PDB file of C-alpha atoms in Angstrom:
ATOM      1  CA  MET A   6     -12.480   0.787  20.540  1.00 52.00           C
ATOM      2  CA  ILE A   7      -9.772  -1.256  18.813  1.00 58.00           C
ATOM      3  CA  ARG A   8      -6.844  -1.920  21.169  1.00 74.00           C
ATOM      4  CA  GLN A   9      -4.624  -3.163  18.357  1.00 84.00           C
ATOM      5  CA  GLY A  10      -5.455  -3.736  14.719  1.00 94.00           C
ATOM      6  CA  TRP A  11      -6.745  -2.110  11.566  1.00 97.00           C
ATOM      7  CA  ARG A  12      -9.832   0.003  11.006  1.00 96.00           C
ATOM      8  CA  PRO A  13     -11.126   1.939   7.990  1.00 97.00           C
ATOM      9  CA  LEU A  14      -9.236   5.156   7.325  1.00 98.00           C
ATOM     10  CA  THR A  15     -11.368   8.304   7.281  1.00 97.00           C
ATOM     11  CA  ALA A  16     -10.815  11.845   6.035  1.00 97.00           C
ATOM     12  CA  ALA A  17     -10.387  12.874   9.689  1.00 97.00           C
ATOM     13  CA  ASP A  18      -7.267  10.652   9.793  1.00 98.00           C
ATOM     14  CA  LEU A  19      -5.444  12.364   6.935  1.00 97.00           C
ATOM     15  CA  ASP A  20      -3.522  14.852   9.076  1.00 97.00           C
ATOM     16  CA  ARG A  21      -2.231  12.000  11.253  1.00 97.00           C
ATOM     17  CA  LEU A  22      -1.477   9.927   8.130  1.00 96.00           C
ATOM     18  CA  ASN A  23       0.679  12.763   6.803  1.00 95.00           C
ATOM     19  CA  GLU A  24       2.495  13.077  10.150  1.00 96.00           C
ATOM     20  CA  ILE A  25       3.285   9.354  10.048  1.00 96.00           C
ATOM     21  CA  ALA A  26       4.312   9.509   6.374  1.00 94.00           C
ATOM     22  CA  ASN A  27       6.662  12.400   7.098  1.00 92.00           C
ATOM     23  CA  ALA A  28       8.229  10.453   9.988  1.00 93.00           C
ATOM     24  CA  VAL A  29       8.542   7.093   8.197  1.00 91.00           C
ATOM     25  CA  HIS A  30       9.043   7.906   4.504  1.00 84.00           C
ATOM     26  CA  LEU A  31      11.741  10.577   4.619  1.00 81.00           C
ATOM     27  CA  ASP A  32      13.151   9.478   1.264  1.00 83.00           C
ATOM     28  CA  PHE A  33       9.764   9.084  -0.456  1.00 86.00           C
ATOM     29  CA  PRO A  34       7.725  12.239   0.204  1.00 86.00           C
ATOM     30  CA  GLU A  35       4.297  12.713  -1.316  1.00 91.00           C
ATOM     31  CA  ARG A  36       2.006  15.710  -1.317  1.00 93.00           C
ATOM     32  CA  GLU A  37      -0.956  15.562   1.092  1.00 94.00           C
ATOM     33  CA  GLU A  38      -3.288  15.391  -1.920  1.00 96.00           C
ATOM     34  CA  VAL A  39      -2.007  11.937  -2.909  1.00 96.00           C
ATOM     35  CA  PRO A  40      -3.376   9.850   0.004  1.00 96.00           C
ATOM     36  CA  ALA A  41      -6.465  12.090   0.136  1.00 97.00           C
ATOM     37  CA  GLU A  42      -7.206  11.270  -3.503  1.00 98.00           C
ATOM     38  CA  ARG A  43      -6.627   7.521  -2.972  1.00 97.00           C
ATOM     39  CA  LEU A  44      -9.034   7.617  -0.008  1.00 98.00           C
ATOM     40  CA  ARG A  45     -11.644   9.423  -2.109  1.00 97.00           C
ATOM     41  CA  LEU A  46     -11.248   7.024  -5.064  1.00 98.00           C
ATOM     42  CA  PHE A  47     -11.156   3.763  -3.069  1.00 98.00           C
ATOM     43  CA  PRO A  48     -12.096   4.235   0.589  1.00 98.00           C
ATOM     44  CA  GLY A  49     -12.533   0.488   1.092  1.00 97.00           C
ATOM     45  CA  GLY A  50      -8.802  -0.002   0.499  1.00 98.00           C
ATOM     46  CA  CYS A  51      -7.515   2.520   3.044  1.00 98.00           C
ATOM     47  CA  PHE A  52      -6.845   1.563   6.654  1.00 98.00           C
ATOM     48  CA  ALA A  53      -5.494   3.016   9.899  1.00 98.00           C
ATOM     49  CA  ALA A  54      -3.325   0.910  12.213  1.00 97.00           C
ATOM     50  CA  VAL A  55      -4.291   1.444  15.833  1.00 96.00           C
ATOM     51  CA  VAL A  56      -2.452   0.477  19.024  1.00 94.00           C
ATOM     52  CA  ASP A  57      -3.942   1.413  22.389  1.00 91.00           C
ATOM     53  CA  GLY A  58      -6.384   3.788  20.751  1.00 91.00           C
ATOM     54  CA  GLN A  59      -3.691   5.705  18.827  1.00 94.00           C
ATOM     55  CA  MET A  60      -3.194   5.716  15.058  1.00 97.00           C
ATOM     56  CA  VAL A  61       0.351   4.403  14.585  1.00 97.00           C
ATOM     57  CA  GLY A  62       0.292   3.534  10.900  1.00 97.00           C
ATOM     58  CA  TYR A  63      -1.736   3.333   7.739  1.00 97.00           C
ATOM     59  CA  ALA A  64      -2.205   1.427   4.500  1.00 98.00           C
ATOM     60  CA  VAL A  65      -3.421   2.885   1.207  1.00 98.00           C
ATOM     61  CA  THR A  66      -4.381   0.494  -1.601  1.00 98.00           C
ATOM     62  CA  HIS A  67      -6.440   0.656  -4.785  1.00 98.00           C
ATOM     63  CA  PRO A  68      -7.257  -1.334  -7.925  1.00 98.00           C
ATOM     64  CA  TRP A  69      -4.699  -0.826 -10.686  1.00 97.00           C
ATOM     65  CA  ILE A  70      -2.972  -2.386 -13.707  1.00 96.00           C
ATOM     66  CA  ASP A  71      -0.332  -4.995 -12.899  1.00 95.00           C
ATOM     67  CA  GLY A  72       3.141  -4.009 -14.064  1.00 94.00           C
ATOM     68  CA  ARG A  73       2.307  -0.304 -14.363  1.00 93.00           C
ATOM     69  CA  PRO A  74       2.586   1.167 -10.863  1.00 93.00           C
ATOM     70  CA  PRO A  75       1.722   4.839 -10.473  1.00 91.00           C
ATOM     71  CA  ALA A  76       4.687   7.169 -10.146  1.00 87.00           C
ATOM     72  CA  LEU A  77       5.624   8.382  -6.694  1.00 87.00           C
ATOM     73  CA  ASP A  78       3.767  11.545  -5.656  1.00 90.00           C
ATOM     74  CA  SER A  79       1.298  11.316  -8.541  1.00 92.00           C
ATOM     75  CA  LEU A  80      -2.450  11.804  -8.627  1.00 96.00           C
ATOM     76  CA  LEU A  81      -4.454   9.087 -10.384  1.00 96.00           C
ATOM     77  CA  GLY A  82      -7.470  11.071 -11.551  1.00 96.00           C
ATOM     78  CA  ALA A  83      -9.558   7.889 -11.693  1.00 97.00           C
ATOM     79  CA  LEU A  84      -9.243   4.155 -11.193  1.00 97.00           C
ATOM     80  CA  PRO A  85      -8.890   2.059 -14.357  1.00 97.00           C
ATOM     81  CA  ASP A  86     -11.926   0.084 -15.524  1.00 95.00           C
ATOM     82  CA  ASP A  87      -9.659  -2.810 -16.491  1.00 96.00           C
ATOM     83  CA  ALA A  88      -7.801  -3.091 -13.164  1.00 97.00           C
ATOM     84  CA  ASP A  89      -6.238  -6.510 -12.646  1.00 96.00           C
ATOM     85  CA  CYS A  90      -4.498  -6.103  -9.292  1.00 97.00           C
ATOM     86  CA  LEU A  91      -4.887  -4.549  -5.886  1.00 98.00           C
ATOM     87  CA  TYR A  92      -1.983  -2.123  -5.756  1.00 98.00           C
ATOM     88  CA  VAL A  93      -0.525  -1.540  -2.300  1.00 97.00           C
ATOM     89  CA  HIS A  94       0.414   2.102  -2.735  1.00 96.00           C
ATOM     90  CA  ASP A  95       1.752   2.795   0.738  1.00 95.00           C
ATOM     91  CA  VAL A  96       2.076   1.120   4.111  1.00 95.00           C
ATOM     92  CA  ALA A  97       3.735   2.887   7.021  1.00 95.00           C
ATOM     93  CA  LEU A  98       4.071   1.841  10.638  1.00 95.00           C
ATOM     94  CA  LEU A  99       5.771   3.911  13.305  1.00 95.00           C
ATOM     95  CA  PRO A 100       8.650   2.077  15.022  1.00 91.00           C
ATOM     96  CA  GLU A 101       6.574   1.403  18.154  1.00 89.00           C
ATOM     97  CA  ALA A 102       3.939  -0.366  16.021  1.00 90.00           C
ATOM     98  CA  ARG A 103       6.345  -2.837  14.428  1.00 87.00           C
ATOM     99  CA  GLY A 104       6.729  -6.423  15.569  1.00 87.00           C
ATOM    100  CA  ARG A 105       3.069  -6.708  16.625  1.00 89.00           C
ATOM    101  CA  GLY A 106       1.821  -8.730  13.647  1.00 90.00           C
ATOM    102  CA  LEU A 107       0.043  -5.754  12.092  1.00 94.00           C
ATOM    103  CA  ALA A 108       1.623  -6.241   8.653  1.00 93.00           C
ATOM    104  CA  ARG A 109       0.598  -9.915   8.497  1.00 93.00           C
ATOM    105  CA  ARG A 110      -2.950  -9.025   9.525  1.00 95.00           C
ATOM    106  CA  LEU A 111      -2.994  -6.321   6.872  1.00 96.00           C
ATOM    107  CA  VAL A 112      -1.898  -8.727   4.128  1.00 96.00           C
ATOM    108  CA  ALA A 113      -4.678 -11.138   5.128  1.00 95.00           C
ATOM    109  CA  MET A 114      -7.211  -8.277   4.961  1.00 96.00           C
ATOM    110  CA  LEU A 115      -5.885  -7.200   1.571  1.00 97.00           C
ATOM    111  CA  GLU A 116      -6.126 -10.754   0.294  1.00 95.00           C
ATOM    112  CA  GLU A 117      -9.830 -10.749   1.165  1.00 95.00           C
ATOM    113  CA  LEU A 118     -10.249  -7.317  -0.409  1.00 96.00           C
ATOM    114  CA  ALA A 119      -8.605  -8.461  -3.653  1.00 96.00           C
ATOM    115  CA  ARG A 120     -10.810 -11.560  -3.778  1.00 94.00           C
ATOM    116  CA  HIS A 121     -13.925  -9.479  -3.076  1.00 95.00           C
ATOM    117  CA  HIS A 122     -13.111  -7.193  -6.010  1.00 96.00           C
ATOM    118  CA  ARG A 123     -12.122 -10.153  -8.236  1.00 95.00           C
ATOM    119  CA  LEU A 124      -8.562  -8.902  -8.572  1.00 96.00           C
ATOM    120  CA  PRO A 125      -6.317 -11.913  -9.240  1.00 95.00           C
ATOM    121  CA  ARG A 126      -3.213 -10.522  -7.550  1.00 96.00           C
ATOM    122  CA  MET A 127      -1.766  -7.890  -5.275  1.00 97.00           C
ATOM    123  CA  ALA A 128       1.190  -5.748  -6.303  1.00 97.00           C
ATOM    124  CA  LEU A 129       3.489  -3.197  -4.698  1.00 97.00           C
ATOM    125  CA  THR A 130       6.756  -1.363  -5.103  1.00 96.00           C
ATOM    126  CA  ALA A 131       9.057  -2.298  -2.228  1.00 95.00           C
ATOM    127  CA  VAL A 132      11.390   0.509  -1.171  1.00 92.00           C
ATOM    128  CA  GLY A 133      13.655   1.326   1.722  1.00 88.00           C
ATOM    129  CA  GLY A 134      14.896  -2.243   2.137  1.00 90.00           C
ATOM    130  CA  SER A 135      11.366  -3.609   2.680  1.00 92.00           C
ATOM    131  CA  ALA A 136      11.498  -6.326  -0.020  1.00 95.00           C
ATOM    132  CA  PRO A 137      12.599  -9.115   2.389  1.00 95.00           C
ATOM    133  CA  GLY A 138       9.683  -8.324   4.709  1.00 94.00           C
ATOM    134  CA  TRP A 139       7.207  -8.407   1.834  1.00 96.00           C
ATOM    135  CA  ALA A 140       8.784 -11.647   0.581  1.00 96.00           C
ATOM    136  CA  ALA A 141       8.242 -13.189   4.021  1.00 95.00           C
ATOM    137  CA  MET A 142       4.538 -12.407   3.567  1.00 94.00           C
ATOM    138  CA  GLY A 143       4.306 -14.165   0.206  1.00 95.00           C
ATOM    139  CA  PHE A 144       5.204 -11.430  -2.268  1.00 97.00           C
ATOM    140  CA  THR A 145       7.634 -12.288  -5.063  1.00 96.00           C
ATOM    141  CA  ALA A 146       9.962  -9.823  -6.762  1.00 95.00           C
ATOM    142  CA  CYS A 147       9.306  -9.685 -10.505  1.00 93.00           C
ATOM    143  CA  GLU A 148      12.049  -9.911 -13.069  1.00 92.00           C
ATOM    144  CA  VAL A 149      12.126  -6.524 -14.810  1.00 91.00           C
ATOM    145  CA  ASP A 150      13.681  -5.848 -18.216  1.00 92.00           C
ATOM    146  CA  PRO A 151      16.195  -3.022 -17.617  1.00 90.00           C
ATOM    147  CA  ALA A 152      14.987  -1.297 -20.816  1.00 91.00           C
ATOM    148  CA  SER A 153      11.308  -1.394 -19.839  1.00 90.00           C
ATOM    149  CA  PRO A 154       9.148   1.507 -18.673  1.00 90.00           C
ATOM    150  CA  LEU A 155       8.691  -0.384 -15.379  1.00 91.00           C
ATOM    151  CA  ALA A 156      12.458  -0.347 -14.789  1.00 90.00           C
ATOM    152  CA  ALA A 157      12.557   3.415 -15.333  1.00 88.00           C
ATOM    153  CA  LYS A 158       9.640   3.916 -12.947  1.00 88.00           C
ATOM    154  CA  LEU A 159      11.291   1.775 -10.255  1.00 90.00           C
ATOM    155  CA  ALA A 160      14.538   3.726 -10.656  1.00 86.00           C
ATOM    156  CA  SER A 161      12.594   6.933  -9.989  1.00 83.00           C
ATOM    157  CA  TYR A 162      11.971   5.627  -6.445  1.00 86.00           C
ATOM    158  CA  GLU A 163      15.480   4.321  -5.742  1.00 87.00           C
ATOM    159  CA  THR A 164      18.006   1.948  -7.280  1.00 86.00           C
ATOM    160  CA  ASP A 165      16.943  -0.912  -4.983  1.00 89.00           C
ATOM    161  CA  ALA A 166      13.165  -0.567  -5.553  1.00 92.00           C
ATOM    162  CA  ARG A 167      11.497  -3.907  -6.353  1.00 95.00           C
ATOM    163  CA  TYR A 168       8.149  -4.528  -8.023  1.00 96.00           C
ATOM    164  CA  MET A 169       6.523  -7.433  -6.193  1.00 97.00           C
ATOM    165  CA  THR A 170       3.299  -9.405  -6.609  1.00 97.00           C
ATOM    166  CA  ARG A 171       1.327 -11.959  -4.663  1.00 96.00           C
ATOM    167  CA  GLU A 172      -1.506 -14.191  -5.769  1.00 87.00           C
ATOM    168  CA  PRO A 173      -4.231 -14.355  -3.108  1.00 69.00           C
ATOM    169  CA  ALA A 174      -4.628 -17.833  -1.622  1.00 62.00           C
ATOM    170  CA  SER A 175      -7.680 -19.597  -2.930  1.00 54.00           C
ATOM    171  CA  HIS A 176     -10.488 -20.699  -0.672  1.00 48.00           C
ATOM    172  CA  GLY A 177     -11.541 -24.261  -0.742  1.00 41.00           C
TER     173      GLY A 177
END
Protein backbone atom coordinates (compact mmCIF):
# COMPACT_ATOMS: atom_id res chain seq x y z
CA MET A 1 0.00 0.00 0.00
CA ILE A 2 1.18 3.52 -0.84
CA ARG A 3 2.03 5.48 2.32
CA GLN A 4 2.23 8.77 0.45
CA GLY A 5 1.98 9.44 -3.26
CA TRP A 6 -0.20 9.05 -6.31
CA ARG A 7 -1.97 5.99 -7.66
CA PRO A 8 -4.42 5.48 -10.54
CA LEU A 9 -7.92 6.74 -9.81
CA THR A 10 -10.67 4.14 -10.12
CA ALA A 11 -14.45 4.33 -10.39
CA ALA A 12 -14.58 3.18 -6.74
CA ASP A 13 -12.83 6.46 -5.81
CA LEU A 14 -15.42 8.77 -7.34
CA ASP A 15 -17.52 9.21 -4.20
CA ARG A 16 -14.41 10.22 -2.25
CA LEU A 17 -13.30 12.47 -5.13
CA ASN A 18 -16.63 14.29 -4.96
CA GLU A 19 -16.33 14.67 -1.17
CA ILE A 20 -12.88 16.23 -1.62
CA ALA A 21 -14.08 18.45 -4.48
CA ASN A 22 -16.98 19.70 -2.37
CA ALA A 23 -14.59 20.51 0.50
CA VAL A 24 -11.86 22.16 -1.60
CA HIS A 25 -13.62 23.76 -4.57
CA LEU A 26 -16.51 25.59 -2.91
CA ASP A 27 -16.47 28.31 -5.57
CA PHE A 28 -16.09 25.94 -8.53
CA PRO A 29 -18.69 23.17 -8.18
CA GLU A 30 -19.08 20.50 -10.83
CA ARG A 31 -21.66 17.77 -11.20
CA GLU A 32 -20.53 14.25 -10.24
CA GLU A 33 -20.82 13.25 -13.90
CA VAL A 34 -17.91 15.51 -14.91
CA PRO A 35 -15.01 13.68 -13.21
CA ALA A 36 -16.72 10.34 -13.92
CA GLU A 37 -16.75 11.15 -17.63
CA ARG A 38 -13.10 12.29 -17.60
CA LEU A 39 -12.14 9.02 -15.88
CA ARG A 40 -14.06 7.01 -18.48
CA LEU A 41 -12.54 8.95 -21.41
CA PHE A 42 -8.93 9.02 -20.17
CA PRO A 43 -8.35 6.76 -17.17
CA GLY A 44 -4.57 6.99 -17.57
CA GLY A 45 -4.73 10.69 -16.70
CA CYS A 46 -6.68 10.41 -13.45
CA PHE A 47 -4.94 9.93 -10.11
CA ALA A 48 -5.70 9.68 -6.39
CA ALA A 49 -3.38 11.27 -3.82
CA VAL A 50 -2.87 8.98 -0.86
CA VAL A 51 -1.38 9.72 2.57
CA ASP A 52 -1.24 6.96 5.17
CA GLY A 53 -3.62 4.81 3.16
CA GLN A 54 -6.28 7.54 2.85
CA MET A 55 -7.30 9.34 -0.34
CA VAL A 56 -6.62 13.01 0.40
CA GLY A 57 -6.70 14.46 -3.09
CA TYR A 58 -7.03 13.80 -6.78
CA ALA A 59 -5.95 14.94 -10.22
CA VAL A 60 -8.02 14.71 -13.40
CA THR A 61 -6.30 15.36 -16.74
CA HIS A 62 -6.99 14.59 -20.40
CA PRO A 63 -5.76 15.40 -23.91
CA TRP A 64 -7.26 18.61 -25.28
CA ILE A 65 -6.75 21.60 -27.59
CA ASP A 66 -4.38 24.27 -26.29
CA GLY A 67 -6.07 27.63 -25.77
CA ARG A 68 -9.59 26.18 -25.71
CA PRO A 69 -10.16 24.86 -22.18
CA PRO A 70 -13.48 23.14 -21.51
CA ALA A 71 -16.01 25.22 -19.62
CA LEU A 72 -16.44 24.57 -15.92
CA ASP A 73 -18.97 21.83 -15.15
CA SER A 74 -19.15 20.67 -18.77
CA LEU A 75 -19.16 17.19 -20.25
CA LEU A 76 -16.73 16.58 -23.12
CA GLY A 77 -18.54 13.83 -25.01
CA ALA A 78 -15.25 12.68 -26.55
CA LEU A 79 -11.58 13.59 -26.65
CA PRO A 80 -10.41 15.50 -29.73
CA ASP A 81 -8.41 13.58 -32.34
CA ASP A 82 -6.17 16.61 -32.83
CA ALA A 83 -5.31 17.17 -29.15
CA ASP A 84 -2.10 19.14 -28.68
CA CYS A 85 -1.88 19.43 -24.90
CA LEU A 86 -2.47 17.52 -21.71
CA TYR A 87 -5.14 19.59 -20.00
CA VAL A 88 -5.02 19.55 -16.21
CA HIS A 89 -8.75 19.77 -15.57
CA ASP A 90 -8.72 19.59 -11.78
CA VAL A 91 -6.31 19.04 -8.92
CA ALA A 92 -7.49 19.12 -5.33
CA LEU A 93 -5.63 18.35 -2.13
CA LEU A 94 -7.17 18.50 1.32
CA PRO A 95 -5.35 20.89 3.68
CA GLU A 96 -3.65 18.03 5.55
CA ALA A 97 -2.15 16.78 2.26
CA ARG A 98 -0.48 20.07 1.34
CA GLY A 99 3.19 20.78 1.87
CA ARG A 100 4.20 17.14 1.31
CA GLY A 101 5.56 17.51 -2.23
CA LEU A 102 2.55 15.81 -3.80
CA ALA A 103 1.95 18.59 -6.35
CA ARG A 104 5.57 18.50 -7.56
CA ARG A 105 5.43 14.72 -7.89
CA LEU A 106 2.18 15.05 -9.80
CA VAL A 107 3.66 17.55 -12.27
CA ALA A 108 6.58 15.18 -12.91
CA MET A 109 4.12 12.33 -13.55
CA LEU A 110 2.07 14.51 -15.88
CA GLU A 111 5.19 15.52 -17.77
CA GLU A 112 5.88 11.84 -18.46
CA LEU A 113 2.25 11.28 -19.42
CA ALA A 114 2.33 14.19 -21.89
CA ARG A 115 5.55 12.90 -23.44
CA HIS A 116 4.13 9.37 -23.67
CA HIS A 117 1.10 10.67 -25.57
CA ARG A 118 3.26 13.00 -27.72
CA LEU A 119 1.51 16.08 -26.38
CA PRO A 120 3.95 19.01 -26.63
CA ARG A 121 2.63 20.93 -23.62
CA MET A 122 0.49 20.86 -20.52
CA ALA A 123 -2.21 23.45 -19.89
CA LEU A 124 -4.55 24.41 -17.07
CA THR A 125 -6.83 27.13 -15.80
CA ALA A 126 -5.52 28.39 -12.47
CA VAL A 127 -8.25 29.52 -10.08
CA GLY A 128 -8.60 30.37 -6.43
CA GLY A 129 -5.23 32.12 -6.21
CA SER A 130 -3.33 29.01 -7.37
CA ALA A 131 -1.41 30.68 -10.24
CA PRO A 132 1.72 31.42 -8.14
CA GLY A 133 1.92 27.77 -7.07
CA TRP A 134 1.60 26.57 -10.65
CA ALA A 135 4.19 29.15 -11.74
CA ALA A 136 6.60 27.76 -9.14
CA MET A 137 6.22 24.39 -10.88
CA GLY A 138 7.09 25.76 -14.31
CA PHE A 139 3.73 26.87 -15.68
CA THR A 140 3.55 30.27 -17.39
CA ALA A 141 0.45 32.46 -17.54
CA CYS A 142 -0.53 33.18 -21.15
CA GLU A 143 -1.31 36.63 -22.40
CA VAL A 144 -5.00 36.60 -23.33
CA ASP A 145 -6.70 39.09 -25.65
CA PRO A 146 -9.59 40.54 -23.60
CA ALA A 147 -11.89 40.22 -26.64
CA SER A 148 -11.08 36.55 -27.25
CA PRO A 149 -13.29 33.54 -26.53
CA LEU A 150 -10.59 32.36 -24.09
CA ALA A 151 -10.97 35.56 -22.06
CA ALA A 152 -14.73 35.03 -21.83
CA LYS A 153 -14.23 31.42 -20.75
CA LEU A 154 -11.72 32.42 -18.06
CA ALA A 155 -14.11 35.09 -16.78
CA SER A 156 -16.77 32.39 -16.37
CA TYR A 157 -14.55 30.84 -13.67
CA GLU A 158 -13.58 34.05 -11.87
CA THR A 159 -12.01 37.41 -12.68
CA ASP A 160 -8.55 36.24 -11.56
CA ALA A 161 -8.54 32.94 -13.51
CA ARG A 162 -5.32 32.43 -15.50
CA TYR A 163 -4.71 30.12 -18.44
CA MET A 164 -1.25 28.62 -17.97
CA THR A 165 0.95 26.26 -19.98
CA ARG A 166 4.15 24.33 -19.48
CA GLU A 167 6.38 22.63 -22.00
CA PRO A 168 7.55 19.24 -20.72
CA ALA A 169 11.31 19.09 -20.17
CA SER A 170 13.07 17.17 -22.88
CA HIS A 171 15.06 14.05 -22.17
CA GLY A 172 18.59 13.89 -23.29
